[in-house]
Amino acid sequence: MKINQKISIEQPVGRILSYAGKAFLTLLNARLDKLDIERNFYALLLIETGEGKITQQYLADLLKTDKTSVVRIVDYLSDNGYVKRIKSPVDRRKYSLTLTPKSKREIPIIRNAIYEITEMAFKSLKKSQVKEFYNTLKIINNNLTWQNQMEESSFVNR
């Protein structure tokens, strides 16, 4: 093959979504560069919705990640003064996650930045196209999740 010959291969969907995700996060970090944190903005918004009742395990379920990763997320947010762990009076092994006054002041800034960048991403799309995009992503995610489960079970049955 000649060096100047064009290679035409459609990029895998995961790669395209990864580029979009990186671009989104780059813009988000630029907008939020005055904050003391550089990541875990979505986790912080989820903790806010829990109104002091969300546990680390429930946050792991919402984020679809393991508990060890959530411990690192909460440690990071806690070390930077955004979240506090409160021991459950009922079950001493569990902690409820609450926001600090600092995070309550900064969450509107985070929410607004996410909204503005999302609007930028969808600026030339109709509402129906955006809705279809989200539906398509859910289908892709379900397909891949189901496929992973099938492959894992086939390895177990070998």
PDB file of C-alpha atoms in Angstrom:
ATOM      1  CA  MET A   1       0.000   0.000   0.000  1.00  0.00           C
ATOM      2  CA  LYS A   2       1.242   3.451  -0.866  1.00  0.00           C
ATOM      3  CA  ILE A   3       1.757   5.798   2.058  1.00  0.00           C
ATOM      4  CA  ASN A   4      -0.424   8.520   0.574  1.00  0.00           C
ATOM      5  CA  GLN A   5      -3.269   6.091  -0.173  1.00  0.00           C
ATOM      6  CA  LYS A   6      -6.332   6.932   1.914  1.00  0.00           C
ATOM      7  CA  ILE A   7      -7.502   4.359   4.393  1.00  0.00           C
ATOM      8  CA  SER A   8     -11.244   4.299   4.734  1.00  0.00           C
ATOM      9  CA  ILE A   9     -12.485   2.346   7.710  1.00  0.00           C
ATOM     10  CA  GLU A  10     -15.528   3.368   9.698  1.00  0.00           C
ATOM     11  CA  GLN A  11     -14.600   4.028  13.304  1.00  0.00           C
ATOM     12  CA  PRO A  12     -16.077   1.763  15.974  1.00  0.00           C
ATOM     13  CA  VAL A  13     -18.976   3.287  17.877  1.00  0.00           C
ATOM     14  CA  GLY A  14     -17.029   3.055  21.146  1.00  0.00           C
ATOM     15  CA  ARG A  15     -14.237   5.177  19.722  1.00  0.00           C
ATOM     16  CA  ILE A  16     -16.646   7.835  18.443  1.00  0.00           C
ATOM     17  CA  LEU A  17     -18.438   7.982  21.803  1.00  0.00           C
ATOM     18  CA  SER A  18     -15.090   8.133  23.583  1.00  0.00           C
ATOM     19  CA  TYR A  19     -14.022  11.162  21.507  1.00  0.00           C
ATOM     20  CA  ALA A  20     -17.319  12.891  22.234  1.00  0.00           C
ATOM     21  CA  GLY A  21     -16.974  12.112  25.935  1.00  0.00           C
ATOM     22  CA  LYS A  22     -13.422  13.450  26.064  1.00  0.00           C
ATOM     23  CA  ALA A  23     -14.449  16.625  24.228  1.00  0.00           C
ATOM     24  CA  PHE A  24     -17.362  17.111  26.634  1.00  0.00           C
ATOM     25  CA  LEU A  25     -15.147  16.638  29.699  1.00  0.00           C
ATOM     26  CA  THR A  26     -12.450  18.945  28.312  1.00  0.00           C
ATOM     27  CA  LEU A  27     -15.013  21.728  27.874  1.00  0.00           C
ATOM     28  CA  LEU A  28     -16.547  20.994  31.282  1.00  0.00           C
ATOM     29  CA  ASN A  29     -13.173  21.149  33.029  1.00  0.00           C
ATOM     30  CA  ALA A  30     -12.387  24.432  31.278  1.00  0.00           C
ATOM     31  CA  ARG A  31     -15.690  25.911  32.466  1.00  0.00           C
ATOM     32  CA  LEU A  32     -15.183  24.660  36.006  1.00  0.00           C
ATOM     33  CA  ASP A  33     -11.475  25.385  36.351  1.00  0.00           C
ATOM     34  CA  LYS A  34     -12.072  27.718  39.315  1.00  0.00           C
ATOM     35  CA  LEU A  35     -13.446  24.851  41.427  1.00  0.00           C
ATOM     36  CA  ASP A  36     -11.308  22.732  43.726  1.00  0.00           C
ATOM     37  CA  ILE A  37     -12.276  19.524  41.899  1.00  0.00           C
ATOM     38  CA  GLU A  38     -11.530  18.357  38.367  1.00  0.00           C
ATOM     39  CA  ARG A  39     -13.768  15.282  38.160  1.00  0.00           C
ATOM     40  CA  ASN A  40     -16.711  13.402  39.660  1.00  0.00           C
ATOM     41  CA  PHE A  41     -19.183  16.200  38.942  1.00  0.00           C
ATOM     42  CA  TYR A  42     -21.974  13.776  38.063  1.00  0.00           C
ATOM     43  CA  ALA A  43     -21.421  11.777  41.257  1.00  0.00           C
ATOM     44  CA  LEU A  44     -21.754  15.015  43.201  1.00  0.00           C
ATOM     45  CA  LEU A  45     -25.086  15.750  41.492  1.00  0.00           C
ATOM     46  CA  LEU A  46     -26.314  12.245  42.340  1.00  0.00           C
ATOM     47  CA  ILE A  47     -25.316  12.730  45.973  1.00  0.00           C
ATOM     48  CA  GLU A  48     -27.310  15.964  45.971  1.00  0.00           C
ATOM     49  CA  THR A  49     -30.444  14.161  44.770  1.00  0.00           C
ATOM     50  CA  GLY A  50     -30.094  11.697  47.661  1.00  0.00           C
ATOM     51  CA  GLU A  51     -30.699  14.542  50.131  1.00  0.00           C
ATOM     52  CA  GLY A  52     -28.395  12.991  52.736  1.00  0.00           C
ATOM     53  CA  LYS A  53     -29.839   9.483  52.414  1.00  0.00           C
ATOM     54  CA  ILE A  54     -27.699   8.066  49.612  1.00  0.00           C
ATOM     55  CA  THR A  55     -25.164   5.408  50.631  1.00  0.00           C
ATOM     56  CA  GLN A  56     -21.899   4.565  48.930  1.00  0.00           C
ATOM     57  CA  GLN A  57     -23.380   1.257  47.741  1.00  0.00           C
ATOM     58  CA  TYR A  58     -26.409   2.991  46.238  1.00  0.00           C
ATOM     59  CA  LEU A  59     -24.119   5.525  44.554  1.00  0.00           C
ATOM     60  CA  ALA A  60     -22.122   2.610  43.100  1.00  0.00           C
ATOM     61  CA  ASP A  61     -25.363   1.168  41.720  1.00  0.00           C
ATOM     62  CA  LEU A  62     -26.360   4.515  40.183  1.00  0.00           C
ATOM     63  CA  LEU A  63     -22.930   4.987  38.618  1.00  0.00           C
ATOM     64  CA  LYS A  64     -22.846   1.336  37.499  1.00  0.00           C
ATOM     65  CA  THR A  65     -19.429   0.864  39.042  1.00  0.00           C
ATOM     66  CA  ASP A  66     -17.855  -1.083  41.877  1.00  0.00           C
ATOM     67  CA  LYS A  67     -17.780  -0.019  45.500  1.00  0.00           C
ATOM     68  CA  THR A  68     -13.987   0.427  45.494  1.00  0.00           C
ATOM     69  CA  SER A  69     -14.260   3.042  42.736  1.00  0.00           C
ATOM     70  CA  VAL A  70     -16.982   4.831  44.687  1.00  0.00           C
ATOM     71  CA  VAL A  71     -14.799   4.885  47.799  1.00  0.00           C
ATOM     72  CA  ARG A  72     -12.126   6.669  45.727  1.00  0.00           C
ATOM     73  CA  ILE A  73     -14.732   9.098  44.336  1.00  0.00           C
ATOM     74  CA  VAL A  74     -16.105   9.891  47.791  1.00  0.00           C
ATOM     75  CA  ASP A  75     -12.595  10.179  49.260  1.00  0.00           C
ATOM     76  CA  TYR A  76     -11.712  12.684  46.525  1.00  0.00           C
ATOM     77  CA  LEU A  77     -14.888  14.731  47.048  1.00  0.00           C
ATOM     78  CA  SER A  78     -14.492  14.546  50.825  1.00  0.00           C
ATOM     79  CA  ASP A  79     -10.800  15.508  50.771  1.00  0.00           C
ATOM     80  CA  ASN A  80     -11.723  18.565  48.701  1.00  0.00           C
ATOM     81  CA  GLY A  81     -14.499  19.623  51.079  1.00  0.00           C
ATOM     82  CA  TYR A  82     -17.542  18.717  48.973  1.00  0.00           C
ATOM     83  CA  VAL A  83     -18.999  15.665  50.727  1.00  0.00           C
ATOM     84  CA  LYS A  84     -19.225  14.273  54.256  1.00  0.00           C
ATOM     85  CA  ARG A  85     -19.772  10.674  55.290  1.00  0.00           C
ATOM     86  CA  ILE A  86     -22.290  10.277  58.100  1.00  0.00           C
ATOM     87  CA  LYS A  87     -22.475   6.905  59.899  1.00  0.00           C
ATOM     88  CA  SER A  88     -25.890   5.317  59.744  1.00  0.00           C
ATOM     89  CA  PRO A  89     -27.478   5.079  63.196  1.00  0.00           C
ATOM     90  CA  VAL A  90     -29.214   1.865  62.090  1.00  0.00           C
ATOM     91  CA  ASP A  91     -26.287   0.065  60.419  1.00  0.00           C
ATOM     92  CA  ARG A  92     -22.836   1.184  61.532  1.00  0.00           C
ATOM     93  CA  ARG A  93     -21.268  -0.365  58.403  1.00  0.00           C
ATOM     94  CA  LYS A  94     -23.126   2.079  56.164  1.00  0.00           C
ATOM     95  CA  TYR A  95     -22.477   5.744  55.571  1.00  0.00           C
ATOM     96  CA  SER A  96     -24.878   8.317  54.211  1.00  0.00           C
ATOM     97  CA  LEU A  97     -23.359  10.929  51.944  1.00  0.00           C
ATOM     98  CA  THR A  98     -24.201  14.567  52.530  1.00  0.00           C
ATOM     99  CA  LEU A  99     -23.168  17.771  50.844  1.00  0.00           C
ATOM    100  CA  THR A 100     -21.127  20.458  52.524  1.00  0.00           C
ATOM    101  CA  PRO A 101     -22.048  24.155  52.341  1.00  0.00           C
ATOM    102  CA  LYS A 102     -19.194  24.541  49.839  1.00  0.00           C
ATOM    103  CA  SER A 103     -20.680  21.981  47.453  1.00  0.00           C
ATOM    104  CA  LYS A 104     -24.168  23.453  47.852  1.00  0.00           C
ATOM    105  CA  ARG A 105     -22.764  26.794  46.653  1.00  0.00           C
ATOM    106  CA  GLU A 106     -20.950  25.254  43.691  1.00  0.00           C
ATOM    107  CA  ILE A 107     -23.498  22.695  42.469  1.00  0.00           C
ATOM    108  CA  PRO A 108     -25.542  25.326  40.576  1.00  0.00           C
ATOM    109  CA  ILE A 109     -22.348  26.302  38.725  1.00  0.00           C
ATOM    110  CA  ILE A 110     -21.671  22.647  37.865  1.00  0.00           C
ATOM    111  CA  ARG A 111     -25.254  22.009  36.792  1.00  0.00           C
ATOM    112  CA  ASN A 112     -25.254  25.122  34.605  1.00  0.00           C
ATOM    113  CA  ALA A 113     -21.949  24.179  32.935  1.00  0.00           C
ATOM    114  CA  ILE A 114     -23.225  20.675  32.153  1.00  0.00           C
ATOM    115  CA  TYR A 115     -26.445  22.135  30.747  1.00  0.00           C
ATOM    116  CA  GLU A 116     -24.622  24.665  28.549  1.00  0.00           C
ATOM    117  CA  ILE A 117     -22.199  22.107  27.121  1.00  0.00           C
ATOM    118  CA  THR A 118     -25.026  19.653  26.494  1.00  0.00           C
ATOM    119  CA  GLU A 119     -26.903  22.406  24.644  1.00  0.00           C
ATOM    120  CA  MET A 120     -23.751  23.108  22.625  1.00  0.00           C
ATOM    121  CA  ALA A 121     -23.449  19.421  21.714  1.00  0.00           C
ATOM    122  CA  PHE A 122     -27.040  19.284  20.473  1.00  0.00           C
ATOM    123  CA  LYS A 123     -27.275  22.796  18.980  1.00  0.00           C
ATOM    124  CA  SER A 124     -28.063  21.730  15.406  1.00  0.00           C
ATOM    125  CA  LEU A 125     -30.357  18.860  16.371  1.00  0.00           C
ATOM    126  CA  LYS A 126     -34.129  18.908  16.759  1.00  0.00           C
ATOM    127  CA  LYS A 127     -35.630  17.828  20.085  1.00  0.00           C
ATOM    128  CA  SER A 128     -36.901  14.659  18.425  1.00  0.00           C
ATOM    129  CA  GLN A 129     -33.363  13.850  17.238  1.00  0.00           C
ATOM    130  CA  VAL A 130     -31.959  14.359  20.725  1.00  0.00           C
ATOM    131  CA  LYS A 131     -34.634  12.080  22.179  1.00  0.00           C
ATOM    132  CA  GLU A 132     -33.883   9.451  19.520  1.00  0.00           C
ATOM    133  CA  PHE A 133     -30.152   9.781  20.241  1.00  0.00           C
ATOM    134  CA  TYR A 134     -30.690   9.019  23.934  1.00  0.00           C
ATOM    135  CA  ASN A 135     -32.995   6.117  23.070  1.00  0.00           C
ATOM    136  CA  THR A 136     -30.399   4.730  20.672  1.00  0.00           C
ATOM    137  CA  LEU A 137     -27.668   5.004  23.313  1.00  0.00           C
ATOM    138  CA  LYS A 138     -29.872   3.089  25.778  1.00  0.00           C
ATOM    139  CA  ILE A 139     -30.412   0.341  23.212  1.00  0.00           C
ATOM    140  CA  ILE A 140     -26.683   0.139  22.444  1.00  0.00           C
ATOM    141  CA  ASN A 141     -25.874   0.009  26.153  1.00  0.00           C
ATOM    142  CA  ASN A 142     -28.467  -2.699  26.761  1.00  0.00           C
ATOM    143  CA  ASN A 143     -27.200  -4.703  23.790  1.00  0.00           C
ATOM    144  CA  LEU A 144     -23.609  -4.508  24.965  1.00  0.00           C
ATOM    145  CA  THR A 145     -24.509  -5.216  28.579  1.00  0.00           C
ATOM    146  CA  TRP A 146     -26.535  -8.244  27.503  1.00  0.00           C
ATOM    147  CA  GLN A 147     -23.702  -9.386  25.228  1.00  0.00           C
ATOM    148  CA  ASN A 148     -21.194  -9.065  28.077  1.00  0.00           C
ATOM    149  CA  GLN A 149     -23.443 -11.137  30.325  1.00  0.00           C
ATOM    150  CA  MET A 150     -23.783 -13.827  27.651  1.00  0.00           C
ATOM    151  CA  GLU A 151     -20.030 -13.955  27.048  1.00  0.00           C
ATOM    152  CA  GLU A 152     -19.290 -14.110  30.770  1.00  0.00           C
ATOM    153  CA  SER A 153     -21.739 -16.990  31.229  1.00  0.00           C
ATOM    154  CA  SER A 154     -20.278 -18.834  28.221  1.00  0.00           C
ATOM    155  CA  PHE A 155     -16.813 -18.600  29.807  1.00  0.00           C
ATOM    156  CA  VAL A 156     -18.188 -19.967  33.071  1.00  0.00           C
ATOM    157  CA  ASN A 157     -19.873 -22.886  31.273  1.00  0.00           C
ATOM    158  CA  ARG A 158     -16.691 -23.967  29.438  1.00  0.00           C
TER     159      ARG A 158
END
